Amino acid sequence: MAGTLVNGVASGDTTQTSTVLWTRSTTPGRVLFEYATDAGFKSIFGKARRQVSDPAIPVKVQIKGLEPATQYYYRATDPTGQATVGRFRTPAPQRFYQGLRFGVSGDWQGELSPYASISNADERNLDFFMQVGDTLEADSESPALPGVTQAKTLEQFRIKHAEIYSDRFGRNFWADLRASTPTYATWDDHEITNDFAGGATPARSPQKQGIFGTATEGFVNDTPVFDAALRAFQDYKPLRDEFYGNTADPRTSNEQKLYRFNQFGRDAASFVLDVRSFRDAPLPFLAETASPDAVNQYLQNAFQPGRTMLGAAQLQQFKADLLAAQKAGTTWKFVMSSVPIQNFGIPTLGERWEGFAAERADLLRFIQQNNIENVVFVTGDFHGNVVNNVTYQEGFGQPQIPTGVVDVMTSPVGIQLTVPFLPAPFNQTFAAPFGTATVAFTPPSLLATQGKSQAQYLGLSDRAAKDQFVREVLDTRITALGNDPIGLEGSGINAQLLQGQYIAAHTYGWTEFEINPRTQKLLVTTYGVNPYTQADLQANPDAIAGQQPFIVSQFTIDPVGFNPKQISLLGTDAKDVLSGTGGNDRIKGLRNNDTLDGKAGRDILLGNEGKDTLRGKGGDDRLVGGFGNDSLIGGKGRNIYIGEQGQDTFGIEQGGLAIIQTYQDSRDRLQLLNGLKFSNLEVVQRNDDVAIELNGKTLAVLNNSNAIQITGADFI
């Protein structure tokens, strides 16, 4: 990193008109933020200065008044005069389809940095990256805090955050990603301590080393350690500071608000949940070998009314935003939850949505009854990529009800475990993606009932075979409780597996979601690298940190309820080729040399900036060139041409009528298509307009023009 900005720069919490810029300087003094729409900063749109008094505390500034669907560049100049550059793109306006591409991952430890698993994410031209919780492990020892197995103070939490964004072995992949891509973030338990519950009393919440105390009144989210951890989390993320007001609920009133709702054109909306700060105490752990009666009672306890994961205020706003997105015609709704909502059975059930079964059922029932379509939960915490359809029960023992909701659980960026009570070799520190951890924690007696063993698993060398082994273990576990097996086969969801499986449980990595702007088809791709431990990394840092991510799983989902006959498409800052559907489309380019193809139907094509080519083809179209030297070809039908600025070319052909409202004979040209020749045409003055005719049939009308000035030189 340049100068004193050792953690790089970042942008985040980005909306159509605002963003938050972030950096940290190790030297006290003034940091200057500047932003522009060109990479050379020839025209700076705005500046902001922030004073660094404590090098442990990052500085950030919220920038407002931005344009939607616009690429911005920014730089932070440190107190020594050294600058670091980043970029971000604001989302499209809600009325347009533009397509969307974003990445998601969670779960990483400082001891495993610099994280080769995300090393390609900055190259993927993402619209944003979602950090879906467990963005560090404050309850494990790492190089930045040797000997400390549980952070307790604000200083220690800040050190842990700074560690994951710092150079190690000459690399800093998080800094590369955050400079290239705006981020959103939520937290989970390991930002403080394993399994904590912010809405429980300190005495009832899981905790390590007694960090919350033993009080039997009040909430964990009012303890000093909670406040310190949340302050550090906010400090090291480019997030706005938002708060709940007086909610009439003491667990949420005036507390920090991590929930976010964002709109990305008509393609998608995202809902970032905070599932930790307000949740009730979890159900106690139950062994998977417990008796059937104990299991039934446990599952019944999960349906206890009134138990909450989100808190009433957050749940109410989440429901309202889901409904608003559906009513606005938004295709995809991505719910960012740090814990999975799909069914995984008894192990650690109390940590997941399954452990809050009544609230889970209430939410899924709301989605189903209000016909909220194309809902995808994007989740983490369990350290593996597992995909399943989501069902719910009205109560214990009731049938499973399908919802059309999908849960895509993401791989971890990097995770290892040390669990001395496990059988060898799992009692030693091991790389712990979901597959390995599942086998390690499944009682050998249960594996034996399936004709499996840990030794059999350890003897597998093929990653696909390991994934299949774990899939079979999971399917046995969850189908025994009446749940659907892993995957989308037979779910009624129109999905197609392209590569790998619906489980990729033996890599570190991240997942990319891409929406096609024209068809709204969703492409989901998971990238991964081979897992490793801290010892592996230290022994061979170049090989481990130099791994290149590869595709481990890929599938598509077709949207429900999308009408492709009439859409509004919006381009990007790249050279776009945008095609209509054959219906009445609205297509708008942005700031490069775009090609817009309306196809059949009554289309509106807007070139905007750049040297654009607009083709209406069939139907009565309206073509607007905008800035730049554009080519406007309406095709058949009655077409209106508006060139605006630049040297424009207007197409004329038989079978169409081109009404050219902005022709300048000293600047623009008329293009004769499909064999037309100027010698066969007549140029006729009709009141204030000029008509271009062939055998008495008008092919074009030039508004506010003079026939005397229209000569053969105007035609090409």
PDB file of C-alpha atoms in Angstrom, residues 152-390:
ATOM      1  CA  LYS A 152     -11.951  -8.253  25.200  1.00  0.00           C
ATOM      2  CA  THR A 153     -11.035  -4.601  24.715  1.00  0.00           C
ATOM      3  CA  LEU A 154     -11.667  -2.055  21.982  1.00  0.00           C
ATOM      4  CA  GLU A 155      -7.934  -1.944  21.286  1.00  0.00           C
ATOM      5  CA  GLN A 156      -7.763  -5.722  20.835  1.00  0.00           C
ATOM      6  CA  PHE A 157     -10.805  -5.834  18.557  1.00  0.00           C
ATOM      7  CA  ARG A 158      -9.314  -3.085  16.381  1.00  0.00           C
ATOM      8  CA  ILE A 159      -6.021  -4.963  16.133  1.00  0.00           C
ATOM      9  CA  LYS A 160      -7.877  -8.078  14.965  1.00  0.00           C
ATOM     10  CA  HIS A 161      -9.702  -6.087  12.269  1.00  0.00           C
ATOM     11  CA  ALA A 162      -6.535  -4.334  11.088  1.00  0.00           C
ATOM     12  CA  GLU A 163      -4.802  -7.709  10.807  1.00  0.00           C
ATOM     13  CA  ILE A 164      -7.137  -9.152   8.178  1.00  0.00           C
ATOM     14  CA  TYR A 165      -6.748  -6.096   5.917  1.00  0.00           C
ATOM     15  CA  SER A 166      -2.937  -5.914   6.183  1.00  0.00           C
ATOM     16  CA  ASP A 167      -0.161  -7.185   3.930  1.00  0.00           C
ATOM     17  CA  ARG A 168       1.165 -10.652   4.657  1.00  0.00           C
ATOM     18  CA  PHE A 169       3.805 -12.471   2.652  1.00  0.00           C
ATOM     19  CA  GLY A 170       3.794  -9.532   0.246  1.00  0.00           C
ATOM     20  CA  ARG A 171       0.104  -9.842  -0.609  1.00  0.00           C
ATOM     21  CA  ASN A 172      -3.126  -8.149   0.448  1.00  0.00           C
ATOM     22  CA  PHE A 173      -6.064  -9.589  -1.454  1.00  0.00           C
ATOM     23  CA  TRP A 174      -8.708  -7.918   0.692  1.00  0.00           C
ATOM     24  CA  ALA A 175      -7.167  -4.516  -0.043  1.00  0.00           C
ATOM     25  CA  ASP A 176      -7.198  -5.315  -3.776  1.00  0.00           C
ATOM     26  CA  LEU A 177     -10.853  -6.340  -3.645  1.00  0.00           C
ATOM     27  CA  ARG A 178     -12.047  -3.462  -1.480  1.00  0.00           C
ATOM     28  CA  ALA A 179     -10.284  -0.893  -3.698  1.00  0.00           C
ATOM     29  CA  SER A 180     -11.946  -2.268  -6.834  1.00  0.00           C
ATOM     30  CA  THR A 181     -15.411  -3.065  -5.518  1.00  0.00           C
ATOM     31  CA  PRO A 182     -17.863  -1.490  -3.049  1.00  0.00           C
ATOM     32  CA  THR A 183     -18.722  -3.707  -0.095  1.00  0.00           C
ATOM     33  CA  TYR A 184     -21.609  -4.335   2.260  1.00  0.00           C
ATOM     34  CA  ALA A 185     -21.190  -6.215   5.514  1.00  0.00           C
ATOM     35  CA  THR A 186     -22.914  -7.823   8.434  1.00  0.00           C
ATOM     36  CA  TRP A 187     -21.514  -9.657  11.410  1.00  0.00           C
ATOM     37  CA  ASP A 188     -22.022 -13.029  13.042  1.00  0.00           C
ATOM     38  CA  ASP A 189     -20.795 -14.492  16.324  1.00  0.00           C
ATOM     39  CA  HIS A 190     -17.013 -14.640  15.885  1.00  0.00           C
ATOM     40  CA  GLU A 191     -16.686 -10.869  15.637  1.00  0.00           C
ATOM     41  CA  ILE A 192     -17.098 -11.223  19.419  1.00  0.00           C
ATOM     42  CA  THR A 193     -17.291 -14.817  20.675  1.00  0.00           C
ATOM     43  CA  ASN A 194     -18.709 -18.155  19.567  1.00  0.00           C
ATOM     44  CA  ASP A 195     -22.525 -18.444  19.521  1.00  0.00           C
ATOM     45  CA  PHE A 196     -23.236 -15.226  21.443  1.00  0.00           C
ATOM     46  CA  ALA A 197     -26.832 -13.965  21.603  1.00  0.00           C
ATOM     47  CA  GLY A 198     -27.210 -10.181  21.773  1.00  0.00           C
ATOM     48  CA  GLY A 199     -30.835 -10.319  22.931  1.00  0.00           C
ATOM     49  CA  ALA A 200     -30.147 -12.692  25.822  1.00  0.00           C
ATOM     50  CA  THR A 201     -29.105 -11.831  29.344  1.00  0.00           C
ATOM     51  CA  PRO A 202     -25.343 -12.132  29.926  1.00  0.00           C
ATOM     52  CA  ALA A 203     -25.928 -15.155  32.154  1.00  0.00           C
ATOM     53  CA  ARG A 204     -27.774 -17.043  29.379  1.00  0.00           C
ATOM     54  CA  SER A 205     -25.614 -16.149  26.380  1.00  0.00           C
ATOM     55  CA  PRO A 206     -22.793 -18.411  25.242  1.00  0.00           C
ATOM     56  CA  GLN A 207     -19.471 -16.682  25.877  1.00  0.00           C
ATOM     57  CA  LYS A 208     -15.786 -17.349  26.298  1.00  0.00           C
ATOM     58  CA  GLN A 209     -13.743 -16.376  29.355  1.00  0.00           C
ATOM     59  CA  GLY A 210     -16.802 -14.741  30.933  1.00  0.00           C
ATOM     60  CA  ILE A 211     -16.544 -11.646  28.746  1.00  0.00           C
ATOM     61  CA  PHE A 212     -20.208 -10.660  29.184  1.00  0.00           C
ATOM     62  CA  GLY A 213     -20.410 -11.379  32.900  1.00  0.00           C
ATOM     63  CA  THR A 214     -23.112 -13.243  34.807  1.00  0.00           C
ATOM     64  CA  ALA A 215     -25.920 -10.686  35.107  1.00  0.00           C
ATOM     65  CA  THR A 216     -29.414 -12.180  34.968  1.00  0.00           C
ATOM     66  CA  GLU A 217     -31.010  -8.950  33.765  1.00  0.00           C
ATOM     67  CA  GLY A 218     -30.403  -6.684  30.791  1.00  0.00           C
ATOM     68  CA  PHE A 219     -29.064  -7.693  27.401  1.00  0.00           C
ATOM     69  CA  VAL A 220     -25.707  -8.753  26.023  1.00  0.00           C
ATOM     70  CA  ASN A 221     -26.050  -5.920  23.483  1.00  0.00           C
ATOM     71  CA  ASP A 222     -25.731  -3.431  26.348  1.00  0.00           C
ATOM     72  CA  THR A 223     -22.484  -4.855  27.754  1.00  0.00           C
ATOM     73  CA  PRO A 224     -19.128  -3.050  27.375  1.00  0.00           C
ATOM     74  CA  VAL A 225     -17.568  -5.914  25.392  1.00  0.00           C
ATOM     75  CA  PHE A 226     -20.453  -5.974  22.909  1.00  0.00           C
ATOM     76  CA  ASP A 227     -20.203  -2.207  22.435  1.00  0.00           C
ATOM     77  CA  ALA A 228     -16.429  -2.397  21.946  1.00  0.00           C
ATOM     78  CA  ALA A 229     -16.674  -5.184  19.371  1.00  0.00           C
ATOM     79  CA  LEU A 230     -19.426  -3.420  17.431  1.00  0.00           C
ATOM     80  CA  ARG A 231     -17.514  -0.123  17.497  1.00  0.00           C
ATOM     81  CA  ALA A 232     -14.447  -1.844  16.024  1.00  0.00           C
ATOM     82  CA  PHE A 233     -16.596  -3.583  13.398  1.00  0.00           C
ATOM     83  CA  GLN A 234     -18.069  -0.242  12.324  1.00  0.00           C
ATOM     84  CA  ASP A 235     -14.655   1.440  12.405  1.00  0.00           C
ATOM     85  CA  TYR A 236     -13.114  -1.032   9.952  1.00  0.00           C
ATOM     86  CA  LYS A 237     -16.004  -1.252   7.505  1.00  0.00           C
ATOM     87  CA  PRO A 238     -17.109   1.497   5.071  1.00  0.00           C
ATOM     88  CA  LEU A 239     -20.563   1.590   6.639  1.00  0.00           C
ATOM     89  CA  ARG A 240     -22.844   4.386   7.763  1.00  0.00           C
ATOM     90  CA  ASP A 241     -23.637   4.637  11.457  1.00  0.00           C
ATOM     91  CA  GLU A 242     -27.374   4.026  11.672  1.00  0.00           C
ATOM     92  CA  PHE A 243     -29.503   3.440  14.776  1.00  0.00           C
ATOM     93  CA  TYR A 244     -32.960   2.252  15.674  1.00  0.00           C
ATOM     94  CA  GLY A 245     -35.075   4.865  17.356  1.00  0.00           C
ATOM     95  CA  ASN A 246     -37.495   4.242  20.177  1.00  0.00           C
ATOM     96  CA  THR A 247     -38.957   0.905  19.090  1.00  0.00           C
ATOM     97  CA  ALA A 248     -40.807   0.226  22.359  1.00  0.00           C
ATOM     98  CA  ASP A 249     -38.671  -2.926  22.590  1.00  0.00           C
ATOM     99  CA  PRO A 250     -35.724  -2.574  24.992  1.00  0.00           C
ATOM    100  CA  ARG A 251     -33.595  -5.030  23.033  1.00  0.00           C
ATOM    101  CA  THR A 252     -33.619  -2.802  19.914  1.00  0.00           C
ATOM    102  CA  SER A 253     -34.422   0.731  21.127  1.00  0.00           C
ATOM    103  CA  ASN A 254     -31.643   3.147  20.121  1.00  0.00           C
ATOM    104  CA  GLU A 255     -29.296   0.268  19.249  1.00  0.00           C
ATOM    105  CA  GLN A 256     -26.943   0.209  16.241  1.00  0.00           C
ATOM    106  CA  LYS A 257     -28.722  -0.772  13.039  1.00  0.00           C
ATOM    107  CA  LEU A 258     -26.846  -3.060  10.645  1.00  0.00           C
ATOM    108  CA  TYR A 259     -29.931  -3.952   8.592  1.00  0.00           C
ATOM    109  CA  ARG A 260     -29.803  -2.573   5.044  1.00  0.00           C
ATOM    110  CA  PHE A 261     -32.188  -2.574   2.085  1.00  0.00           C
ATOM    111  CA  ASN A 262     -30.740  -1.680  -1.325  1.00  0.00           C
ATOM    112  CA  GLN A 263     -32.177  -1.640  -4.836  1.00  0.00           C
ATOM    113  CA  PHE A 264     -30.163  -2.518  -7.973  1.00  0.00           C
ATOM    114  CA  GLY A 265     -32.310  -1.428 -10.896  1.00  0.00           C
ATOM    115  CA  ARG A 266     -35.267  -3.731 -11.480  1.00  0.00           C
ATOM    116  CA  ASP A 267     -32.891  -6.671 -11.481  1.00  0.00           C
ATOM    117  CA  ALA A 268     -32.522  -7.140  -7.745  1.00  0.00           C
ATOM    118  CA  ALA A 269     -32.884  -5.934  -4.201  1.00  0.00           C
ATOM    119  CA  SER A 270     -30.693  -6.931  -1.266  1.00  0.00           C
ATOM    120  CA  PHE A 271     -31.648  -7.231   2.382  1.00  0.00           C
ATOM    121  CA  VAL A 272     -28.723  -7.355   4.822  1.00  0.00           C
ATOM    122  CA  LEU A 273     -29.790  -8.940   8.105  1.00  0.00           C
ATOM    123  CA  ASP A 274     -28.288  -8.714  11.577  1.00  0.00           C
ATOM    124  CA  VAL A 275     -29.064 -12.114  13.110  1.00  0.00           C
ATOM    125  CA  ARG A 276     -26.839 -11.680  16.201  1.00  0.00           C
ATOM    126  CA  SER A 277     -27.506  -8.417  17.984  1.00  0.00           C
ATOM    127  CA  PHE A 278     -31.091  -9.106  19.070  1.00  0.00           C
ATOM    128  CA  ARG A 279     -31.495 -12.890  19.121  1.00  0.00           C
ATOM    129  CA  ASP A 280     -32.705 -14.851  22.111  1.00  0.00           C
ATOM    130  CA  ALA A 281     -30.478 -17.401  23.832  1.00  0.00           C
ATOM    131  CA  PRO A 282     -30.037 -20.490  21.638  1.00  0.00           C
ATOM    132  CA  LEU A 283     -31.496 -23.874  22.390  1.00  0.00           C
ATOM    133  CA  PRO A 284     -28.976 -25.952  24.332  1.00  0.00           C
ATOM    134  CA  PHE A 285     -26.774 -28.346  22.387  1.00  0.00           C
ATOM    135  CA  LEU A 286     -28.279 -31.789  21.743  1.00  0.00           C
ATOM    136  CA  ALA A 287     -26.146 -34.743  20.715  1.00  0.00           C
ATOM    137  CA  GLU A 288     -27.027 -36.304  17.385  1.00  0.00           C
ATOM    138  CA  THR A 289     -27.128 -39.664  19.150  1.00  0.00           C
ATOM    139  CA  ALA A 290     -29.905 -38.528  21.514  1.00  0.00           C
ATOM    140  CA  SER A 291     -33.029 -40.673  21.862  1.00  0.00           C
ATOM    141  CA  PRO A 292     -35.986 -40.164  19.497  1.00  0.00           C
ATOM    142  CA  ASP A 293     -38.043 -38.748  22.369  1.00  0.00           C
ATOM    143  CA  ALA A 294     -35.310 -36.226  23.190  1.00  0.00           C
ATOM    144  CA  VAL A 295     -35.023 -35.236  19.527  1.00  0.00           C
ATOM    145  CA  ASN A 296     -38.787 -34.735  19.209  1.00  0.00           C
ATOM    146  CA  GLN A 297     -38.898 -32.596  22.341  1.00  0.00           C
ATOM    147  CA  TYR A 298     -35.945 -30.562  21.061  1.00  0.00           C
ATOM    148  CA  LEU A 299     -37.655 -29.888  17.735  1.00  0.00           C
ATOM    149  CA  GLN A 300     -40.854 -28.977  19.532  1.00  0.00           C
ATOM    150  CA  ASN A 301     -38.947 -26.512  21.727  1.00  0.00           C
ATOM    151  CA  ALA A 302     -37.692 -24.788  18.577  1.00  0.00           C
ATOM    152  CA  PHE A 303     -41.303 -23.772  17.850  1.00  0.00           C
ATOM    153  CA  GLN A 304     -41.684 -21.938  21.157  1.00  0.00           C
ATOM    154  CA  PRO A 305     -43.688 -18.777  20.345  1.00  0.00           C
ATOM    155  CA  GLY A 306     -42.023 -15.419  20.855  1.00  0.00           C
ATOM    156  CA  ARG A 307     -38.417 -16.547  20.439  1.00  0.00           C
ATOM    157  CA  THR A 308     -36.692 -14.261  17.967  1.00  0.00           C
ATOM    158  CA  MET A 309     -33.542 -14.111  15.919  1.00  0.00           C
ATOM    159  CA  LEU A 310     -34.099 -10.686  14.346  1.00  0.00           C
ATOM    160  CA  GLY A 311     -36.042  -8.734  16.935  1.00  0.00           C
ATOM    161  CA  ALA A 312     -39.499  -7.374  16.153  1.00  0.00           C
ATOM    162  CA  ALA A 313     -38.322  -4.036  14.706  1.00  0.00           C
ATOM    163  CA  GLN A 314     -35.930  -5.608  12.201  1.00  0.00           C
ATOM    164  CA  LEU A 315     -38.382  -8.345  11.196  1.00  0.00           C
ATOM    165  CA  GLN A 316     -41.135  -5.805  10.577  1.00  0.00           C
ATOM    166  CA  GLN A 317     -38.922  -3.633   8.375  1.00  0.00           C
ATOM    167  CA  PHE A 318     -37.572  -6.665   6.514  1.00  0.00           C
ATOM    168  CA  LYS A 319     -41.092  -7.834   5.669  1.00  0.00           C
ATOM    169  CA  ALA A 320     -42.128  -4.356   4.541  1.00  0.00           C
ATOM    170  CA  ASP A 321     -39.089  -4.060   2.272  1.00  0.00           C
ATOM    171  CA  LEU A 322     -39.657  -7.523   0.781  1.00  0.00           C
ATOM    172  CA  LEU A 323     -43.216  -6.568  -0.057  1.00  0.00           C
ATOM    173  CA  ALA A 324     -42.131  -3.219  -1.518  1.00  0.00           C
ATOM    174  CA  ALA A 325     -39.541  -4.900  -3.749  1.00  0.00           C
ATOM    175  CA  GLN A 326     -42.122  -7.343  -5.076  1.00  0.00           C
ATOM    176  CA  LYS A 327     -44.677  -4.589  -5.743  1.00  0.00           C
ATOM    177  CA  ALA A 328     -41.997  -2.551  -7.557  1.00  0.00           C
ATOM    178  CA  GLY A 329     -41.474  -5.394 -10.021  1.00  0.00           C
ATOM    179  CA  THR A 330     -37.981  -6.256  -8.785  1.00  0.00           C
ATOM    180  CA  THR A 331     -37.015  -9.671 -10.129  1.00  0.00           C
ATOM    181  CA  TRP A 332     -34.581 -11.116  -7.557  1.00  0.00           C
ATOM    182  CA  LYS A 333     -34.570 -10.624  -3.781  1.00  0.00           C
ATOM    183  CA  PHE A 334     -31.272 -11.549  -2.133  1.00  0.00           C
ATOM    184  CA  VAL A 335     -31.413 -11.975   1.636  1.00  0.00           C
ATOM    185  CA  MET A 336     -27.954 -11.721   3.198  1.00  0.00           C
ATOM    186  CA  SER A 337     -28.056 -13.816   6.366  1.00  0.00           C
ATOM    187  CA  SER A 338     -24.949 -14.843   8.270  1.00  0.00           C
ATOM    188  CA  VAL A 339     -26.553 -18.200   9.169  1.00  0.00           C
ATOM    189  CA  PRO A 340     -28.344 -20.642   6.832  1.00  0.00           C
ATOM    190  CA  ILE A 341     -32.115 -20.967   6.596  1.00  0.00           C
ATOM    191  CA  GLN A 342     -32.090 -24.362   4.875  1.00  0.00           C
ATOM    192  CA  ASN A 343     -32.585 -27.475   6.999  1.00  0.00           C
ATOM    193  CA  PHE A 344     -29.498 -29.273   8.332  1.00  0.00           C
ATOM    194  CA  GLY A 345     -30.961 -31.314  11.181  1.00  0.00           C
ATOM    195  CA  ILE A 346     -30.023 -31.650  14.842  1.00  0.00           C
ATOM    196  CA  PRO A 347     -26.294 -30.682  14.985  1.00  0.00           C
ATOM    197  CA  THR A 348     -25.972 -27.017  16.087  1.00  0.00           C
ATOM    198  CA  LEU A 349     -29.634 -26.467  15.201  1.00  0.00           C
ATOM    199  CA  GLY A 350     -29.911 -23.816  17.898  1.00  0.00           C
ATOM    200  CA  GLU A 351     -27.529 -21.558  15.975  1.00  0.00           C
ATOM    201  CA  ARG A 352     -29.468 -21.524  12.707  1.00  0.00           C
ATOM    202  CA  TRP A 353     -32.913 -20.347  11.616  1.00  0.00           C
ATOM    203  CA  GLU A 354     -34.122 -23.890  12.381  1.00  0.00           C
ATOM    204  CA  GLY A 355     -33.547 -23.173  16.060  1.00  0.00           C
ATOM    205  CA  PHE A 356     -36.050 -20.301  15.844  1.00  0.00           C
ATOM    206  CA  ALA A 357     -38.656 -22.345  14.003  1.00  0.00           C
ATOM    207  CA  ALA A 358     -41.705 -20.215  14.843  1.00  0.00           C
ATOM    208  CA  GLU A 359     -40.119 -16.997  13.539  1.00  0.00           C
ATOM    209  CA  ARG A 360     -38.699 -18.884  10.552  1.00  0.00           C
ATOM    210  CA  ALA A 361     -42.163 -20.218   9.690  1.00  0.00           C
ATOM    211  CA  ASP A 362     -43.706 -16.767  10.129  1.00  0.00           C
ATOM    212  CA  LEU A 363     -41.218 -15.236   7.683  1.00  0.00           C
ATOM    213  CA  LEU A 364     -41.497 -17.974   5.055  1.00  0.00           C
ATOM    214  CA  ARG A 365     -45.292 -17.973   5.356  1.00  0.00           C
ATOM    215  CA  PHE A 366     -45.246 -14.211   4.734  1.00  0.00           C
ATOM    216  CA  ILE A 367     -43.142 -14.705   1.601  1.00  0.00           C
ATOM    217  CA  GLN A 368     -45.425 -17.440   0.321  1.00  0.00           C
ATOM    218  CA  GLN A 369     -48.765 -15.789   1.110  1.00  0.00           C
ATOM    219  CA  ASN A 370     -47.705 -12.493  -0.479  1.00  0.00           C
ATOM    220  CA  ASN A 371     -46.401 -14.209  -3.623  1.00  0.00           C
ATOM    221  CA  ILE A 372     -42.941 -12.715  -3.162  1.00  0.00           C
ATOM    222  CA  GLU A 373     -41.011 -14.360  -5.963  1.00  0.00           C
ATOM    223  CA  ASN A 374     -37.385 -15.262  -6.594  1.00  0.00           C
ATOM    224  CA  VAL A 375     -36.137 -15.032  -3.009  1.00  0.00           C
ATOM    225  CA  VAL A 376     -32.576 -16.280  -2.508  1.00  0.00           C
ATOM    226  CA  PHE A 377     -31.028 -16.476   0.940  1.00  0.00           C
ATOM    227  CA  VAL A 378     -27.261 -15.980   0.678  1.00  0.00           C
ATOM    228  CA  THR A 379     -25.764 -17.378   3.858  1.00  0.00           C
ATOM    229  CA  GLY A 380     -22.583 -18.317   5.665  1.00  0.00           C
ATOM    230  CA  ASP A 381     -21.286 -19.568   9.019  1.00  0.00           C
ATOM    231  CA  PHE A 382     -21.083 -23.289   8.181  1.00  0.00           C
ATOM    232  CA  HIS A 383     -17.956 -23.010   6.042  1.00  0.00           C
ATOM    233  CA  GLY A 384     -19.150 -24.664   2.852  1.00  0.00           C
ATOM    234  CA  ASN A 385     -21.101 -24.124  -0.357  1.00  0.00           C
ATOM    235  CA  VAL A 386     -24.384 -26.029  -0.017  1.00  0.00           C
ATOM    236  CA  VAL A 387     -27.518 -25.254  -2.053  1.00  0.00           C
ATOM    237  CA  ASN A 388     -31.053 -26.352  -1.239  1.00  0.00           C
ATOM    238  CA  ASN A 389     -34.661 -25.322  -1.614  1.00  0.00           C
ATOM    239  CA  VAL A 390     -36.307 -24.043   1.555  1.00  0.00           C
TER     240      VAL A 390
END
